[in-house]
Structures are given as C-alpha cells and as structure tokens.
Amino acid sequence: MTLKLYHCKGARSVRPLWTLEEMGLDYELVSMKFPPRFFQKDYLEVNPLGTVPFFTDGQAEMTESAGISQYLAEKYGPTDIALTVDHPEYGNYLNWIHRSDATLTFPQTIVLRYTMLEPEERRLKQAAEDYTQWFFARLRSVEQALEGKDYLCADKFTLADICTGYALYLATTLGFKDGFKPNTAAYYERLSARPAFQRAISL
C-alpha cells in the first residue's frame, strides 16, 4: 500500500511528514496552499473537514497529526523513535504526544487565525493576546520537563519530541521564539538541527 499524506507547508502535517522522514518510509506527498479548502476546492472531496493533514494507508484514513505519527510508528515499526507499552515511561510518552496538539498547538491556532488568517475587519487583538498568554503558560510544562534532560522521555529522541517540536516550530513562525526559556530554547535548537526536521519543513 502507498502511504499518502496531504500537506501544507508549515501546517500540522509537518508532524507526520517529519515522522515519515525520521523512519525512512516511502510515501506520496500532495502539497497544497494553505488553507486548501479555499485554494484547492476539490480537496473537500478528499477530506470533507477541509483540515490538514489528511492521510491514507489502504482503507485507513486519518486527519489528526499526532495520531498519524503514532500510527506510523506502531504499524511500520519497530523504530527507535517509539516507546512500547511495557516501557516505564510509556504513559508520559503518550501524554506528550497528545499534549503537543491539544494543549500547545491549539492556542497558537487561535492567535494565527485572529492575527493573520481572518480578514482585517474580523481580527481580534484581545483574543490573540489572551491565547498568546495561554500558550506561554502551557509552555512552562516543557521547560520544567526538560530540566537536566535533552529530550522529553526515556533519555532519547521520540515521537513525543516530534509532536512537541512542531508546536515549538509553529511558535517560531508566530514570533514567539524570544519567549522560550533556556531549556526550551536549547531543546528546539537540538530538534531543528535534525536533517529529517529540515526536510519536513522545506517540503
């Protein structure tokens, strides 16, 4: 079966794309302009939600970036970037995979919407400011988790770092990088130096 990923440069689809690159899997990439529901109308026939990413593997169809990354690691592993259920840090690993989107990326998407994507007359400065503060409050969990460590789980690079690393990448595109605390800033530098990350954000 062909692994097929619908992708927009810089969007959440970076997570599964980065995963594919780290794992060295063969895949088909469909690159689109963001948001594709406006610029590529036929995309709604592929994914009626109009969201990115959209991923197919045979009969499997998926829309959630962290879930696709987890699926790839579990179905096409074993891989060094995944932890198994018997690992003592498995719960922490899963929590970071899902926290990365629900807790860290979500407030940034509100900022993105109300500072860049909405027409000028619909932009909401207060909403953008409030959700910026929300993001930085949640980012403290990353800073604390990295105290004395290079990576979030198991003393090695895993999917938890891919998924959380995307949230940090998105933050840099929004101009938030100067707000990173020392552990977070050093962590992002480690992640962004990885060749697979560099390939994923270039596509």
mmCIF file of N, CA, C and O in Angstrom, residues 141-200:
data_model
loop_
_atom_site.group_PDB
_atom_site.id
_atom_site.type_symbol
_atom_site.label_atom_id
_atom_site.label_comp_id
_atom_site.label_asym_id
_atom_site.label_seq_id
_atom_site.Cartn_x
_atom_site.Cartn_y
_atom_site.Cartn_z
ATOM 1 N N SER A 141 5.308 23.789 31.072
ATOM 2 C CA SER A 141 5.425 22.348 31.313
ATOM 3 C C SER A 141 6.590 21.746 30.533
ATOM 4 O O SER A 141 7.237 20.799 31.002
ATOM 5 N N VAL A 142 6.867 22.281 29.349
ATOM 6 C CA VAL A 142 8.000 21.809 28.549
ATOM 7 C C VAL A 142 9.303 22.204 29.228
ATOM 8 O O VAL A 142 10.221 21.386 29.384
ATOM 9 N N GLU A 143 9.392 23.456 29.645
ATOM 10 C CA GLU A 143 10.601 23.935 30.313
ATOM 11 C C GLU A 143 10.921 23.091 31.547
ATOM 12 O O GLU A 143 12.074 22.686 31.767
ATOM 13 N N GLN A 144 9.914 22.792 32.334
ATOM 14 C CA GLN A 144 10.116 22.008 33.556
ATOM 15 C C GLN A 144 10.501 20.568 33.241
ATOM 16 O O GLN A 144 11.385 19.990 33.887
ATOM 17 N N ALA A 145 9.856 19.980 32.230
ATOM 18 C CA ALA A 145 10.125 18.578 31.881
ATOM 19 C C ALA A 145 11.536 18.381 31.365
ATOM 20 O O ALA A 145 12.089 17.282 31.469
ATOM 21 N N LEU A 146 12.147 19.428 30.818
ATOM 22 C CA LEU A 146 13.475 19.315 30.219
ATOM 23 C C LEU A 146 14.606 19.627 31.195
ATOM 24 O O LEU A 146 15.782 19.600 30.811
ATOM 25 N N GLU A 147 14.275 19.911 32.419
ATOM 26 C CA GLU A 147 15.318 20.221 33.393
ATOM 27 C C GLU A 147 16.283 19.037 33.524
ATOM 28 O O GLU A 147 15.893 17.939 33.909
ATOM 29 N N GLY A 148 17.532 19.264 33.153
ATOM 30 C CA GLY A 148 18.548 18.219 33.236
ATOM 31 C C GLY A 148 18.439 17.151 32.168
ATOM 32 O O GLY A 148 19.111 16.119 32.258
ATOM 33 N N LYS A 149 17.611 17.378 31.136
ATOM 34 C CA LYS A 149 17.401 16.365 30.094
ATOM 35 C C LYS A 149 17.487 16.997 28.709
ATOM 36 O O LYS A 149 17.191 18.178 28.538
ATOM 37 N N ASP A 150 17.860 16.173 27.733
ATOM 38 C CA ASP A 150 17.883 16.630 26.346
ATOM 39 C C ASP A 150 16.554 16.410 25.642
ATOM 40 O O ASP A 150 16.222 17.135 24.693
ATOM 41 N N TYR A 151 15.807 15.380 26.056
ATOM 42 C CA TYR A 151 14.546 15.018 25.402
ATOM 43 C C TYR A 151 13.481 14.754 26.457
ATOM 44 O O TYR A 151 13.773 14.612 27.647
ATOM 45 N N LEU A 152 12.241 14.673 26.026
ATOM 46 C CA LEU A 152 11.122 14.600 26.961
ATOM 47 C C LEU A 152 10.978 13.257 27.652
ATOM 48 O O LEU A 152 10.532 13.199 28.794
ATOM 49 N N CYS A 153 11.321 12.170 26.968
ATOM 50 C CA CYS A 153 11.060 10.831 27.503
ATOM 51 C C CYS A 153 12.238 9.894 27.260
ATOM 52 O O CYS A 153 12.859 9.945 26.185
ATOM 53 N N ALA A 154 12.476 9.036 28.215
ATOM 54 C CA ALA A 154 13.359 7.878 28.037
ATOM 55 C C ALA A 154 14.785 8.239 27.639
ATOM 56 O O ALA A 154 15.506 7.408 27.107
ATOM 57 N N ASP A 155 15.197 9.474 27.879
ATOM 58 C CA ASP A 155 16.562 9.911 27.557
ATOM 59 C C ASP A 155 16.924 9.713 26.094
ATOM 60 O O ASP A 155 18.095 9.442 25.762
ATOM 61 N N LYS A 156 15.931 9.841 25.207
ATOM 62 C CA LYS A 156 16.229 9.739 23.780
ATOM 63 C C LYS A 156 15.158 10.472 22.974
ATOM 64 O O LYS A 156 14.079 10.792 23.480
ATOM 65 N N PHE A 157 15.452 10.719 21.721
ATOM 66 C CA PHE A 157 14.520 11.360 20.797
ATOM 67 C C PHE A 157 13.396 10.392 20.446
ATOM 68 O O PHE A 157 13.644 9.255 20.034
ATOM 69 N N THR A 158 12.146 10.840 20.599
ATOM 70 C CA THR A 158 10.978 10.010 20.306
ATOM 71 C C THR A 158 9.901 10.836 19.598
ATOM 72 O O THR A 158 10.043 12.040 19.387
ATOM 73 N N LEU A 159 8.787 10.166 19.314
ATOM 74 C CA LEU A 159 7.627 10.859 18.747
ATOM 75 C C LEU A 159 7.153 11.998 19.632
ATOM 76 O O LEU A 159 6.595 12.983 19.129
ATOM 77 N N ALA A 160 7.340 11.868 20.930
ATOM 78 C CA ALA A 160 6.948 12.951 21.837
ATOM 79 C C ALA A 160 7.675 14.238 21.457
ATOM 80 O O ALA A 160 7.105 15.337 21.524
ATOM 81 N N ASP A 161 8.923 14.101 21.031
ATOM 82 C CA ASP A 161 9.711 15.274 20.630
ATOM 83 C C ASP A 161 9.303 15.789 19.260
ATOM 84 O O ASP A 161 9.291 17.003 19.023
ATOM 85 N N ILE A 162 8.946 14.887 18.351
ATOM 86 C CA ILE A 162 8.438 15.320 17.052
ATOM 87 C C ILE A 162 7.161 16.137 17.235
ATOM 88 O O ILE A 162 7.022 17.249 16.687
ATOM 89 N N CYS A 163 6.240 15.598 17.996
ATOM 90 C CA CYS A 163 4.939 16.257 18.143
ATOM 91 C C CYS A 163 5.063 17.574 18.897
ATOM 92 O O CYS A 163 4.478 18.588 18.504
ATOM 93 N N THR A 164 5.835 17.588 19.973
ATOM 94 C CA THR A 164 6.053 18.821 20.722
ATOM 95 C C THR A 164 6.934 19.789 19.935
ATOM 96 O O THR A 164 6.709 21.003 19.950
ATOM 97 N N GLY A 165 7.914 19.239 19.220
ATOM 98 C CA GLY A 165 8.790 20.080 18.410
ATOM 99 C C GLY A 165 8.029 20.866 17.362
ATOM 100 O O GLY A 165 8.371 22.021 17.073
ATOM 101 N N TYR A 166 6.967 20.270 16.793
ATOM 102 C CA TYR A 166 6.173 21.026 15.824
ATOM 103 C C TYR A 166 5.520 22.236 16.489
ATOM 104 O O TYR A 166 5.464 23.322 15.903
ATOM 105 N N ALA A 167 5.027 22.054 17.718
ATOM 106 C CA ALA A 167 4.410 23.179 18.422
ATOM 107 C C ALA A 167 5.415 24.310 18.617
ATOM 108 O O ALA A 167 5.063 25.494 18.515
ATOM 109 N N LEU A 168 6.666 23.962 18.879
ATOM 110 C CA LEU A 168 7.697 24.982 19.029
ATOM 111 C C LEU A 168 8.021 25.625 17.682
ATOM 112 O O LEU A 168 8.253 26.840 17.598
ATOM 113 N N TYR A 169 8.038 24.821 16.628
ATOM 114 C CA TYR A 169 8.259 25.362 15.284
ATOM 115 C C TYR A 169 7.161 26.370 14.932
ATOM 116 O O TYR A 169 7.443 27.474 14.440
ATOM 117 N N LEU A 170 5.912 26.007 15.199
ATOM 118 C CA LEU A 170 4.807 26.924 14.929
ATOM 119 C C LEU A 170 4.980 28.209 15.734
ATOM 120 O O LEU A 170 4.732 29.310 15.232
ATOM 121 N N ALA A 171 5.426 28.059 16.973
ATOM 122 C CA ALA A 171 5.655 29.240 17.812
ATOM 123 C C ALA A 171 6.689 30.168 17.188
ATOM 124 O O ALA A 171 6.545 31.395 17.235
ATOM 125 N N THR A 172 7.734 29.598 16.587
ATOM 126 C CA THR A 172 8.748 30.461 15.967
ATOM 127 C C THR A 172 8.168 31.206 14.774
ATOM 128 O O THR A 172 8.550 32.356 14.516
ATOM 129 N N THR A 173 7.254 30.580 14.038
ATOM 130 C CA THR A 173 6.660 31.254 12.884
ATOM 131 C C THR A 173 5.741 32.394 13.315
ATOM 132 O O THR A 173 5.476 33.307 12.531
ATOM 133 N N LEU A 174 5.255 32.328 14.565
ATOM 134 C CA LEU A 174 4.392 33.380 15.101
ATOM 135 C C LEU A 174 5.183 34.456 15.835
ATOM 136 O O LEU A 174 4.609 35.396 16.374
ATOM 137 N N GLY A 175 6.516 34.319 15.843
ATOM 138 C CA GLY A 175 7.351 35.309 16.509
ATOM 139 C C GLY A 175 7.481 35.116 18.002
ATOM 140 O O GLY A 175 7.828 36.057 18.728
ATOM 141 N N PHE A 176 7.235 33.899 18.488
ATOM 142 C CA PHE A 176 7.259 33.628 19.927
ATOM 143 C C PHE A 176 8.611 33.130 20.426
ATOM 144 O O PHE A 176 8.776 32.902 21.621
ATOM 145 N N LYS A 177 9.558 32.913 19.543
ATOM 146 C CA LYS A 177 10.808 32.251 19.942
ATOM 147 C C LYS A 177 11.541 33.007 21.042
ATOM 148 O O LYS A 177 12.164 32.393 21.924
ATOM 149 N N ASP A 178 11.480 34.312 21.036
ATOM 150 C CA ASP A 178 12.183 35.089 22.056
ATOM 151 C C ASP A 178 11.619 34.838 23.450
ATOM 152 O O ASP A 178 12.277 35.158 24.448
ATOM 153 N N GLY A 179 10.430 34.268 23.525
ATOM 154 C CA GLY A 179 9.820 33.969 24.811
ATOM 155 C C GLY A 179 10.174 32.593 25.352
ATOM 156 O O GLY A 179 9.752 32.234 26.463
ATOM 157 N N PHE A 180 10.943 31.815 24.597
ATOM 158 C CA PHE A 180 11.342 30.492 25.076
ATOM 159 C C PHE A 180 12.309 30.650 26.247
ATOM 160 O O PHE A 180 13.268 31.424 26.186
ATOM 161 N N LYS A 181 12.099 29.865 27.299
ATOM 162 C CA LYS A 181 13.032 29.806 28.419
ATOM 163 C C LYS A 181 14.245 28.971 28.011
ATOM 164 O O LYS A 181 14.226 28.273 26.987
ATOM 165 N N PRO A 182 15.340 28.996 28.811
ATOM 166 C CA PRO A 182 16.600 28.365 28.374
ATOM 167 C C PRO A 182 16.500 26.896 27.988
ATOM 168 O O PRO A 182 17.047 26.488 26.947
ATOM 169 N N ASN A 183 15.828 26.067 28.788
ATOM 170 C CA ASN A 183 15.732 24.644 28.453
ATOM 171 C C ASN A 183 14.992 24.435 27.145
ATOM 172 O O ASN A 183 15.385 23.616 26.304
ATOM 173 N N THR A 184 13.917 25.189 26.971
ATOM 174 C CA THR A 184 13.093 25.068 25.769
ATOM 175 C C THR A 184 13.854 25.549 24.543
ATOM 176 O O THR A 184 13.797 24.924 23.472
ATOM 177 N N ALA A 185 14.571 26.654 24.684
ATOM 178 C CA ALA A 185 15.333 27.195 23.552
ATOM 179 C C ALA A 185 16.413 26.214 23.104
ATOM 180 O O ALA A 185 16.587 25.973 21.900
ATOM 181 N N ALA A 186 17.133 25.624 24.070
ATOM 182 C CA ALA A 186 18.186 24.668 23.720
ATOM 183 C C ALA A 186 17.593 23.407 23.091
ATOM 184 O O ALA A 186 18.152 22.840 22.149
ATOM 185 N N TYR A 187 16.461 22.990 23.607
ATOM 186 C CA TYR A 187 15.754 21.805 23.087
ATOM 187 C C TYR A 187 15.331 22.037 21.641
ATOM 188 O O TYR A 187 15.543 21.183 20.767
ATOM 189 N N TYR A 188 14.755 23.202 21.367
ATOM 190 C CA TYR A 188 14.325 23.490 19.997
ATOM 191 C C TYR A 188 15.516 23.533 19.045
ATOM 192 O O TYR A 188 15.418 23.067 17.897
ATOM 193 N N GLU A 189 16.639 24.046 19.486
ATOM 194 C CA GLU A 189 17.829 24.054 18.643
ATOM 195 C C GLU A 189 18.268 22.631 18.313
ATOM 196 O O GLU A 189 18.672 22.351 17.176
ATOM 197 N N ARG A 190 18.193 21.723 19.294
ATOM 198 C CA ARG A 190 18.555 20.324 19.035
ATOM 199 C C ARG A 190 17.614 19.711 18.006
ATOM 200 O O ARG A 190 18.041 19.018 17.079
ATOM 201 N N LEU A 191 16.325 19.944 18.185
ATOM 202 C CA LEU A 191 15.337 19.349 17.282
ATOM 203 C C LEU A 191 15.466 19.924 15.876
ATOM 204 O O LEU A 191 15.419 19.184 14.885
ATOM 205 N N SER A 192 15.612 21.223 15.784
ATOM 206 C CA SER A 192 15.611 21.867 14.462
ATOM 207 C C SER A 192 16.893 21.587 13.686
ATOM 208 O O SER A 192 16.954 21.838 12.478
ATOM 209 N N ALA A 193 17.922 21.049 14.352
ATOM 210 C CA ALA A 193 19.155 20.674 13.659
ATOM 211 C C ALA A 193 19.054 19.302 13.003
ATOM 212 O O ALA A 193 19.919 18.939 12.200
ATOM 213 N N ARG A 194 18.001 18.545 13.305
ATOM 214 C CA ARG A 194 17.879 17.199 12.749
ATOM 215 C C ARG A 194 17.579 17.276 11.247
ATOM 216 O O ARG A 194 16.676 18.014 10.812
ATOM 217 N N PRO A 195 18.293 16.506 10.437
ATOM 218 C CA PRO A 195 18.058 16.542 8.983
ATOM 219 C C PRO A 195 16.617 16.231 8.595
ATOM 220 O O PRO A 195 16.082 16.856 7.660
ATOM 221 N N ALA A 196 15.972 15.297 9.283
ATOM 222 C CA ALA A 196 14.589 14.944 8.941
ATOM 223 C C ALA A 196 13.646 16.113 9.199
ATOM 224 O O ALA A 196 12.690 16.331 8.447
ATOM 225 N N PHE A 197 13.890 16.875 10.259
ATOM 226 C CA PHE A 197 13.093 18.078 10.528
ATOM 227 C C PHE A 197 13.294 19.093 9.410
ATOM 228 O O PHE A 197 12.331 19.683 8.902
ATOM 229 N N GLN A 198 14.534 19.298 9.037
ATOM 230 C CA GLN A 198 14.826 20.283 7.996
ATOM 231 C C GLN A 198 14.176 19.901 6.666
ATOM 232 O O GLN A 198 13.660 20.782 5.949
ATOM 233 N N ARG A 199 14.173 18.611 6.356
ATOM 234 C CA ARG A 199 13.492 18.176 5.129
ATOM 235 C C ARG A 199 11.993 18.421 5.241
ATOM 236 O O ARG A 199 11.350 18.891 4.295
ATOM 237 N N ALA A 200 11.411 18.097 6.410
ATOM 238 C CA ALA A 200 9.958 18.217 6.577
ATOM 239 C C ALA A 200 9.479 19.649 6.442
ATOM 240 O O ALA A 200 8.429 19.908 5.850
#
